[in-house]
PDB file of C-alpha atoms and ligand atoms in Angstrom:
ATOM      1  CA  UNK A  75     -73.561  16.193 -13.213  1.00  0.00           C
ATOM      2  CA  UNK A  76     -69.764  15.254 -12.463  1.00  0.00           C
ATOM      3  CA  UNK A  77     -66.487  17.659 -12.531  1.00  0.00           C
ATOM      4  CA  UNK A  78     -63.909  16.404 -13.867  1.00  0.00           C
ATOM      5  CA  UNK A  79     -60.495  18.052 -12.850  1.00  0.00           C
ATOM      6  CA  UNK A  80     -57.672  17.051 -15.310  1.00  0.00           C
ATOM      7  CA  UNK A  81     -54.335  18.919 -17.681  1.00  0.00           C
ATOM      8  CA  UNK A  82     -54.526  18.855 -21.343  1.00  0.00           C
ATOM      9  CA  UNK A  83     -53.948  15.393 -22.841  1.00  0.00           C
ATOM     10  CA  UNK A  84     -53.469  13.750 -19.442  1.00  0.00           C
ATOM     11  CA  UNK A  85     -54.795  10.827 -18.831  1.00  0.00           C
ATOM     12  CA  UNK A  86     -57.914  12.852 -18.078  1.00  0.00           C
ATOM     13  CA  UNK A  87     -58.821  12.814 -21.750  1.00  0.00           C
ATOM     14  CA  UNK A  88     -59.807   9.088 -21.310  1.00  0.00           C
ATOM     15  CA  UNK A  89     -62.578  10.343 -19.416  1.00  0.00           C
ATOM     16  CA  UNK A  90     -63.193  13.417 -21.433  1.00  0.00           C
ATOM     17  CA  UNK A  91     -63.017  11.446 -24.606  1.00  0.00           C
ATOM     18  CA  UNK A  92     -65.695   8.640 -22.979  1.00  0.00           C
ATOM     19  CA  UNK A  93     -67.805  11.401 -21.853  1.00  0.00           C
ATOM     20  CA  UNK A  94     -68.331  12.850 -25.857  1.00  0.00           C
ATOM     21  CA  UNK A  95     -68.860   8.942 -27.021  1.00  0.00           C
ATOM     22  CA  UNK A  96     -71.483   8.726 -24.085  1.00  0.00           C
ATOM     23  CA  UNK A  97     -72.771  12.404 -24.361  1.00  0.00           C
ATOM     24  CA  UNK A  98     -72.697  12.866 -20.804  1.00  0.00           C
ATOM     25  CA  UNK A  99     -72.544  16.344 -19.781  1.00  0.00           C
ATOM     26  CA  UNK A 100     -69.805  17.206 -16.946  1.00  0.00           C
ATOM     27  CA  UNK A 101     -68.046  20.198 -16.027  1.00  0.00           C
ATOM     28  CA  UNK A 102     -64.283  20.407 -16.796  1.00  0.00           C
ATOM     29  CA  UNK A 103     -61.950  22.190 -14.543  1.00  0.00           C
ATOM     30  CA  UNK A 104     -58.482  22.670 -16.419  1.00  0.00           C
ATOM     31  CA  UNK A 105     -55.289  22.513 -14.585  1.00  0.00           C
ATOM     32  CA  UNK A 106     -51.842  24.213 -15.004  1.00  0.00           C
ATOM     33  CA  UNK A 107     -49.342  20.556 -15.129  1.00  0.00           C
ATOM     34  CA  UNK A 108     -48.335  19.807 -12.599  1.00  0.00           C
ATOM     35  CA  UNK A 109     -51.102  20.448 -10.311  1.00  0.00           C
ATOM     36  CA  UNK A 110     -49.303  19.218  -7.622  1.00  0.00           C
ATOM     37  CA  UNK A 111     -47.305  22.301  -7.593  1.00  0.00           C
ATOM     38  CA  UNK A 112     -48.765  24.594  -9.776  1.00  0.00           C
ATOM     39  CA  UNK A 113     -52.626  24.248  -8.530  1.00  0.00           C
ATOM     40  CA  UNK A 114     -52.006  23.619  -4.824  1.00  0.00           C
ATOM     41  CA  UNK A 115     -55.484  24.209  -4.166  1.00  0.00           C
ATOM     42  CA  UNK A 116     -56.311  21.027  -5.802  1.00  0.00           C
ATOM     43  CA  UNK A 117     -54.378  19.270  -2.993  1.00  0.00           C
ATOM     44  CA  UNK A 118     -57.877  20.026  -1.091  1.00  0.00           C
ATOM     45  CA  UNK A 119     -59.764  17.753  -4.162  1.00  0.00           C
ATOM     46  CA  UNK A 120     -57.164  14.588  -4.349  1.00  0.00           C
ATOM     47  CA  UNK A 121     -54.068  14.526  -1.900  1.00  0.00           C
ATOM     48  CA  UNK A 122     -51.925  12.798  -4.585  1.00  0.00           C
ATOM     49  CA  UNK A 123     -52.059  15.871  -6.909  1.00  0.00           C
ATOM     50  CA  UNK A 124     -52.651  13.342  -9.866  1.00  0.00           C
ATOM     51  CA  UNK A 125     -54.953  13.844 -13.003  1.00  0.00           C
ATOM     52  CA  UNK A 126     -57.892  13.050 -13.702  1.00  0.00           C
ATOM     53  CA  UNK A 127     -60.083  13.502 -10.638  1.00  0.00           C
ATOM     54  CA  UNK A 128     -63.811  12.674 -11.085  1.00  0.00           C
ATOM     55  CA  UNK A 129     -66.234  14.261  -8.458  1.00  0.00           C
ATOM     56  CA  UNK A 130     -69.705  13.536  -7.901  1.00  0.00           C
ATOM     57  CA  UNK A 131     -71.070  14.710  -4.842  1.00  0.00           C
ATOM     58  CA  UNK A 132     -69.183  13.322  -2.029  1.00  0.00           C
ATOM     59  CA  UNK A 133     -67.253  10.809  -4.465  1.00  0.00           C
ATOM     60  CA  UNK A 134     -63.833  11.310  -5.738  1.00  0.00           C
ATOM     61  CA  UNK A 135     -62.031   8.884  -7.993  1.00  0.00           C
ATOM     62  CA  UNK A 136     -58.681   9.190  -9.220  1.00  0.00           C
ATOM     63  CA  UNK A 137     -57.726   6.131 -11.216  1.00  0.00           C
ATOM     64  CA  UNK A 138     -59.190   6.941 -14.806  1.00  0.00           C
ATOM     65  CA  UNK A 139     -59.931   3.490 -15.755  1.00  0.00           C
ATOM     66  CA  UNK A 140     -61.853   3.110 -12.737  1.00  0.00           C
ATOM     67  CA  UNK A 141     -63.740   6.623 -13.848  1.00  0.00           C
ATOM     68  CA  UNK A 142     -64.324   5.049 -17.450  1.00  0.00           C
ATOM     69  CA  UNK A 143     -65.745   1.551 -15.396  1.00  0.00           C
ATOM     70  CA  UNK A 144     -67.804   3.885 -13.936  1.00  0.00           C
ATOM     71  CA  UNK A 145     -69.225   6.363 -15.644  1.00  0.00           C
ATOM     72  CA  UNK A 146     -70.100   3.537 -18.547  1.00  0.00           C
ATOM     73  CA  UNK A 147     -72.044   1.287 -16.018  1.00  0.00           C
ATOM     74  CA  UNK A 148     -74.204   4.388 -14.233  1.00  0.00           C
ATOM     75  CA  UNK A 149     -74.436   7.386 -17.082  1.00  0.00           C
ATOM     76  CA  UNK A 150     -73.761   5.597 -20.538  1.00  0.00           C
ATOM     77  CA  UNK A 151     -76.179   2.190 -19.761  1.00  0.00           C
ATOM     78  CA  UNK A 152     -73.899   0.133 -20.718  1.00  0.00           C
ATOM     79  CA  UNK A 153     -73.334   0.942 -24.337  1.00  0.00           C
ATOM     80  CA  UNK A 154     -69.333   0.922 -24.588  1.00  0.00           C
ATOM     81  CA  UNK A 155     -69.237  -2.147 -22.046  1.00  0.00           C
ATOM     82  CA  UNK A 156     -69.622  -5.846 -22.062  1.00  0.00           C
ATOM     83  CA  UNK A 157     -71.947  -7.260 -19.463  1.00  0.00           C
ATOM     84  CA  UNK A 158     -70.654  -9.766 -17.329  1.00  0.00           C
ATOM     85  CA  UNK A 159     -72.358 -12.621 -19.479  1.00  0.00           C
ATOM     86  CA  UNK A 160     -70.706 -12.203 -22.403  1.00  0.00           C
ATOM     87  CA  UNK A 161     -68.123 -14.274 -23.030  1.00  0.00           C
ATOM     88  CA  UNK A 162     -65.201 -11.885 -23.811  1.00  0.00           C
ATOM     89  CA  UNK A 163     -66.136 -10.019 -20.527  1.00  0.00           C
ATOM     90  CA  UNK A 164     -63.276 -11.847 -18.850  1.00  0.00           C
ATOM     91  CA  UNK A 165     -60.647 -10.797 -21.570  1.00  0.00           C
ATOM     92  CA  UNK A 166     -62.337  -6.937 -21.366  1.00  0.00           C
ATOM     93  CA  UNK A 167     -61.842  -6.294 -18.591  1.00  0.00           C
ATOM     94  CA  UNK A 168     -58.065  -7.280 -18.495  1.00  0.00           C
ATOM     95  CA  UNK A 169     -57.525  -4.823 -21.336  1.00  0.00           C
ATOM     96  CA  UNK A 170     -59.186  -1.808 -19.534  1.00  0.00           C
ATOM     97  CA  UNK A 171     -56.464  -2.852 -16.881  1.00  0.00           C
ATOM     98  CA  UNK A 172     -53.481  -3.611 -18.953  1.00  0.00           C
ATOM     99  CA  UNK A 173     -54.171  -0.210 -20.311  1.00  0.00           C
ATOM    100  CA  UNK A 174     -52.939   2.227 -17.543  1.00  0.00           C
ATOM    101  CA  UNK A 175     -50.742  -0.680 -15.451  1.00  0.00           C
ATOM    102  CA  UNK A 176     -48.734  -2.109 -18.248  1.00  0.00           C
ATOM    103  CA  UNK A 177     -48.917   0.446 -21.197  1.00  0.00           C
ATOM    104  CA  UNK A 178     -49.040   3.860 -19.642  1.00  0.00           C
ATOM    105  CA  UNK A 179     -46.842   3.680 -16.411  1.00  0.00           C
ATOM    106  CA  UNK A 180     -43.827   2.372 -18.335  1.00  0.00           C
ATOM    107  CA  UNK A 181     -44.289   6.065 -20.994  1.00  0.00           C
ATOM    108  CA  UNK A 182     -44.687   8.155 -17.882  1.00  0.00           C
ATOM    109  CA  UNK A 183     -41.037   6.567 -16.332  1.00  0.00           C
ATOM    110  CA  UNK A 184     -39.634   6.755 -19.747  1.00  0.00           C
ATOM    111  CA  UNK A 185     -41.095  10.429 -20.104  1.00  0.00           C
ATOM    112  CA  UNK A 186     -40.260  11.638 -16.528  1.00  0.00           C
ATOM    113  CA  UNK A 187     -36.472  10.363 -16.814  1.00  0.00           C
ATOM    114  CA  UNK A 188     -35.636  10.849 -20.578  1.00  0.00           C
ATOM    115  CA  UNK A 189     -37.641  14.010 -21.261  1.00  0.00           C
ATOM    116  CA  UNK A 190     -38.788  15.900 -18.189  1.00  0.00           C
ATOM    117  CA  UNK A 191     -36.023  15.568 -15.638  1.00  0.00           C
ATOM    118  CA  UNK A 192     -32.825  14.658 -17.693  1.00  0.00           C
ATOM    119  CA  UNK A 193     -30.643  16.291 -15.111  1.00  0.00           C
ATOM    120  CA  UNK A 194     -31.583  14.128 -12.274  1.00  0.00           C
ATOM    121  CA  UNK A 195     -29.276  11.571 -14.320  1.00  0.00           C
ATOM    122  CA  UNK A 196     -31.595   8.812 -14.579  1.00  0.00           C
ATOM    123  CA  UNK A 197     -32.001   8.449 -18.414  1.00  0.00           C
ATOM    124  CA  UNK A 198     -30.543   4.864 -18.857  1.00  0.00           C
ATOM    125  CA  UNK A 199     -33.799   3.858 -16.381  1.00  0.00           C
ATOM    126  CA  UNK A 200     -35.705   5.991 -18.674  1.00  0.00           C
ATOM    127  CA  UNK A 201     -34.849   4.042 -21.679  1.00  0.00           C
ATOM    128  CA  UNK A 202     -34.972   1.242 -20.234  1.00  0.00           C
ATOM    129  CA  UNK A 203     -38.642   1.497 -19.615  1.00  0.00           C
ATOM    130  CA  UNK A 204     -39.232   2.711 -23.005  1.00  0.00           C
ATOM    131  CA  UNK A 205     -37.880  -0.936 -23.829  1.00  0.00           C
ATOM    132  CA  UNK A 206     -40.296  -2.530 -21.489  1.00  0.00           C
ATOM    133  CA  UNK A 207     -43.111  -0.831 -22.881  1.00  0.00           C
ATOM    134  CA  UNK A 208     -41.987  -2.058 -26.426  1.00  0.00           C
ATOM    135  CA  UNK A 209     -42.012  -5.183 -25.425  1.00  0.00           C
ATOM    136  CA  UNK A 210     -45.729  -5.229 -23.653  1.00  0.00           C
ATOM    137  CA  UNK A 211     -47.164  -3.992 -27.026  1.00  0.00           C
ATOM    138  CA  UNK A 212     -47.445  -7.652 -27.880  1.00  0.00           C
ATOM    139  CA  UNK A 213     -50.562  -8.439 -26.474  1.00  0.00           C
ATOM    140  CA  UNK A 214     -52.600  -5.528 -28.101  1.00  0.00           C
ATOM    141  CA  UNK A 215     -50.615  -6.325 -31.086  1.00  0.00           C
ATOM    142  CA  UNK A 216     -51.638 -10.076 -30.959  1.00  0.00           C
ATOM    143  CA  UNK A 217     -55.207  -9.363 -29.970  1.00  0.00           C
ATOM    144  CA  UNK A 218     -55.756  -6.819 -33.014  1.00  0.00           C
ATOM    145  CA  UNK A 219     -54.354  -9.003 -36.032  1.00  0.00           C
ATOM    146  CA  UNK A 220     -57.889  -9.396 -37.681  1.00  0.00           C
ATOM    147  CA  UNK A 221     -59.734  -6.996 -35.376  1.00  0.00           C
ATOM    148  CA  UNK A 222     -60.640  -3.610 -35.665  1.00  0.00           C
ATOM    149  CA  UNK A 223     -61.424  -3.311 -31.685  1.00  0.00           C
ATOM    150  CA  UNK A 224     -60.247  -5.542 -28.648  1.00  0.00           C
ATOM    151  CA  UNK A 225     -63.613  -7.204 -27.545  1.00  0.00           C
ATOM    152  CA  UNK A 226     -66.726  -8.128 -28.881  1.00  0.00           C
ATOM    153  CA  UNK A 227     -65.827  -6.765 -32.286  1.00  0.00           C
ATOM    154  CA  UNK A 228     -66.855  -3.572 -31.357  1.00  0.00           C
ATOM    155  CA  UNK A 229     -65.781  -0.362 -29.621  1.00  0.00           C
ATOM    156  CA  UNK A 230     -66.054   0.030 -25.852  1.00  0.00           C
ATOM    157  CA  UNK A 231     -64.127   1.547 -23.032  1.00  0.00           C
ATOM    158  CA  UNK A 232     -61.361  -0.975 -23.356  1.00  0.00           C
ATOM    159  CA  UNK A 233     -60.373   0.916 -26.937  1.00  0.00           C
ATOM    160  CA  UNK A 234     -60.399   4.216 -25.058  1.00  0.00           C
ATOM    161  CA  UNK A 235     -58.423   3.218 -21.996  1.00  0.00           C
ATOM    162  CA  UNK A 236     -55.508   1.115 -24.354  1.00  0.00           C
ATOM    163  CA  UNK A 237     -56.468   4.350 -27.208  1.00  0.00           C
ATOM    164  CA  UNK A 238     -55.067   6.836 -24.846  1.00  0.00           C
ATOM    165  CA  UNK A 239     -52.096   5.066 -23.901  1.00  0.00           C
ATOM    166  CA  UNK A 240     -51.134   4.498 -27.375  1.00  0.00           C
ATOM    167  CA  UNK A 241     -51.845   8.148 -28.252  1.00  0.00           C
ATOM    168  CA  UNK A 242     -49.525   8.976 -25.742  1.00  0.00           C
ATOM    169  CA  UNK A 243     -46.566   8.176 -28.245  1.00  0.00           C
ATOM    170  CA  UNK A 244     -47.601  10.697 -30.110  1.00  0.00           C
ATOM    171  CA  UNK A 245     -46.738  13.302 -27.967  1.00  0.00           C
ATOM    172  CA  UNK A 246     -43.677  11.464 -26.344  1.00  0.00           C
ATOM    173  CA  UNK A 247     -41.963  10.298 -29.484  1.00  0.00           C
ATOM    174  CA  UNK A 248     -42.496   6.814 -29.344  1.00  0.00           C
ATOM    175  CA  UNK A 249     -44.837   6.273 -32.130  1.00  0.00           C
ATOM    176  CA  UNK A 250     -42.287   4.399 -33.786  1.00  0.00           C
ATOM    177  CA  UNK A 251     -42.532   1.709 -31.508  1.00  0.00           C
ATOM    178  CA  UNK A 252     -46.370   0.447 -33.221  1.00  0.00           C
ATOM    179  CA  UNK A 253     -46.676  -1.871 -35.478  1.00  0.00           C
ATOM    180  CA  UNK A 254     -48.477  -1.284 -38.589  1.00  0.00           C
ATOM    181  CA  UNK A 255     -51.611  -3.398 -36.748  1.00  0.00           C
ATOM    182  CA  UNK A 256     -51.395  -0.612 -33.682  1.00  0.00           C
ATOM    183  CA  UNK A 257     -50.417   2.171 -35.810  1.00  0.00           C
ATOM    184  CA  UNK A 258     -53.801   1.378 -37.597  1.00  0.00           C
ATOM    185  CA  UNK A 259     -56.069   0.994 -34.514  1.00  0.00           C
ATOM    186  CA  UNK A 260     -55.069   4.200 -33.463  1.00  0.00           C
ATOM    187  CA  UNK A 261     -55.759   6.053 -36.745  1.00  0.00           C
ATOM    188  CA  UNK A 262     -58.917   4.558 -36.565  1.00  0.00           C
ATOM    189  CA  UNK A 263     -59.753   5.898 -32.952  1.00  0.00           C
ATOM    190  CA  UNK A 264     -58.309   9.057 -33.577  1.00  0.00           C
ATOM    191  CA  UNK A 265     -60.844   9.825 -36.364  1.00  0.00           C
ATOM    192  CA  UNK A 266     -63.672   8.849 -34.043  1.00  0.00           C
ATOM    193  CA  UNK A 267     -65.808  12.568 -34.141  1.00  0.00           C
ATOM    194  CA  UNK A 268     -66.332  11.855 -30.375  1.00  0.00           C
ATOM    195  CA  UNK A 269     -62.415  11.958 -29.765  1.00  0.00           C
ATOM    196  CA  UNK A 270     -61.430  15.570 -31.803  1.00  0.00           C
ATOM    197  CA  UNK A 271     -64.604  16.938 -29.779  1.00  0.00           C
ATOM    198  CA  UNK A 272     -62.682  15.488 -26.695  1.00  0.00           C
ATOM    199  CA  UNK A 273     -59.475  17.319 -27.983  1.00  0.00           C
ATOM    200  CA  UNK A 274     -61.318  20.449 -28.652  1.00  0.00           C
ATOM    201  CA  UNK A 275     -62.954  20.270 -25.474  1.00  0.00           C
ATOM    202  CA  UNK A 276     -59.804  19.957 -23.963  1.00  0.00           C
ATOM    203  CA  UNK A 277     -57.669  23.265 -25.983  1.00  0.00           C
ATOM    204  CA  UNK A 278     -60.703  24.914 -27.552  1.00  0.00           C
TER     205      UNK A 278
HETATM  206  N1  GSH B 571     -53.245   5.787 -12.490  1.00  0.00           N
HETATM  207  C1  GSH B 571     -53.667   7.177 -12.486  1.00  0.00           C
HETATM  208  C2  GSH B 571     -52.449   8.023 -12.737  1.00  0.00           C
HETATM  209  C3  GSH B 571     -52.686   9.507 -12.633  1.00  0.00           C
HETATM  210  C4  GSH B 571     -51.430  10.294 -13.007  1.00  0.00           C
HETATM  211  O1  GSH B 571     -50.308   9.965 -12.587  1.00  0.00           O
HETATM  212  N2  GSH B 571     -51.613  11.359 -13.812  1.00  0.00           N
HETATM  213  C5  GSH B 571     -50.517  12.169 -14.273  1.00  0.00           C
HETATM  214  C6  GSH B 571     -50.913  12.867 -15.580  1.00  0.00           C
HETATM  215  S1  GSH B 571     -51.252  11.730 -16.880  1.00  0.00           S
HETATM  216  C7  GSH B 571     -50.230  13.276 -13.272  1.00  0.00           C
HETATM  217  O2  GSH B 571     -51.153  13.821 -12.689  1.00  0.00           O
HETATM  218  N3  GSH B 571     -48.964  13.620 -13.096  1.00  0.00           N
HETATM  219  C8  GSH B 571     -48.573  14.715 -12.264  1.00  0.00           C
HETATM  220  C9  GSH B 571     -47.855  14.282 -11.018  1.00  0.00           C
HETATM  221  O3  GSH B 571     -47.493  13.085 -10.910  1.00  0.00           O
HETATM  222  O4  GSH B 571     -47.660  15.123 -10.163  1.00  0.00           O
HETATM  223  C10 GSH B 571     -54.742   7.330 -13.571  1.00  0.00           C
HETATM  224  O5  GSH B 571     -54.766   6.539 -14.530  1.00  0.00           O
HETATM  225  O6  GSH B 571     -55.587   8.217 -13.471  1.00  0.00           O
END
């Protein structure tokens, strides 16, 4: 059995979330945000101070779409994956990366300038990554007209890694920037039993 170290509604909670839709057992270590200066400690467990960290015996990973790759291949056979001869496979696993590269990292700029550290004077490059990350919502957008999940017509780690970073507007105000086809897609993930276990896993 993993550990998974992580904060509240990080972007630990795409592995916490995979983990009930797998029912994979793993022990969950809760940090104060930011680790990096309020859990020193976990320094020891990933130098970077970042959320999630997955450890299994000697392995630690730190990139949570890497964690969902893996922990689908090894613990969840498969199940919420495509294998590599299916013919969306390609176009799956471009979504699992677009998902943290082009739809979360543009939030956390936006969020870090706009709503964290305002005084540092930096808001205008806050908002003008909250633009950016308008703007790549076309793809998803594009892909879902007609679909009710990105490959294979049905649900697999690709929906939880591009889920989370749409969820993410929820909590940083940005909602308003789905279209109704997004704005449905995540209403539809976000009554998935698996993901309010995740939640409740996550603040009890
Ligand atoms: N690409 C990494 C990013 C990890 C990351 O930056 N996590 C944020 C929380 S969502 C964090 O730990 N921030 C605290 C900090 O930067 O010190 C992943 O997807 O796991």
């Amino acid at each position: 059995m993993g550990t998974l170290y992580s904060c509240g509604r990080s972007r630990g909670m795409r592995v916490t979330w995979a983990a009930e839709e797998m029912g994979l057992d793993m022990d969950l270590v809760l940090l104060p945000f930011p680790p990096r200066a309020a859990a020193p400690e976990f320094l020891e467990i990933n130098p970077l101070g970042t959320v999630p960290a997955y450890v299994e015996g000697d392995m630690v990973m730190t990139e949570s779409t890497a964690i969902l790759h893996y922990l689908a291949e090894t613990a969840g056979g498969g199940a919420l994956m495509l294998d590599r001869t299916d013919p969306e496979y390609g176009c799956f696993l471009d979504f699992l990366y677009h998902a943290d590269a082009t739809l979360t990292v543009p939030q956390t700029v936006y969020m870090r300038f706009v709503m964290m550290e305002k005084e540092r004077g930096l808001e205008e490059a806050g908002y003008a990554y909250m633009r950016w990350f308008q703007a790549r919502l076309t793809k998803v957008g594009e892909r879902l007209e007609g679909r009710d999940y990105l490959c294979a017509n049905r649900f697999t780690i690709a929906d939880i890694a591009v889920g989370y970073a749409l969820y993410l507007t929820t909590l940083n105000g940005l909602s308003d920037s789905l279209s109704p086809v997004l704005a449905a897609y995540l209403d539809r993930l976000m009554t998935r039993p698996a993901f309010a276990r995740a939640l409740q896993r996550e603040h009890g």
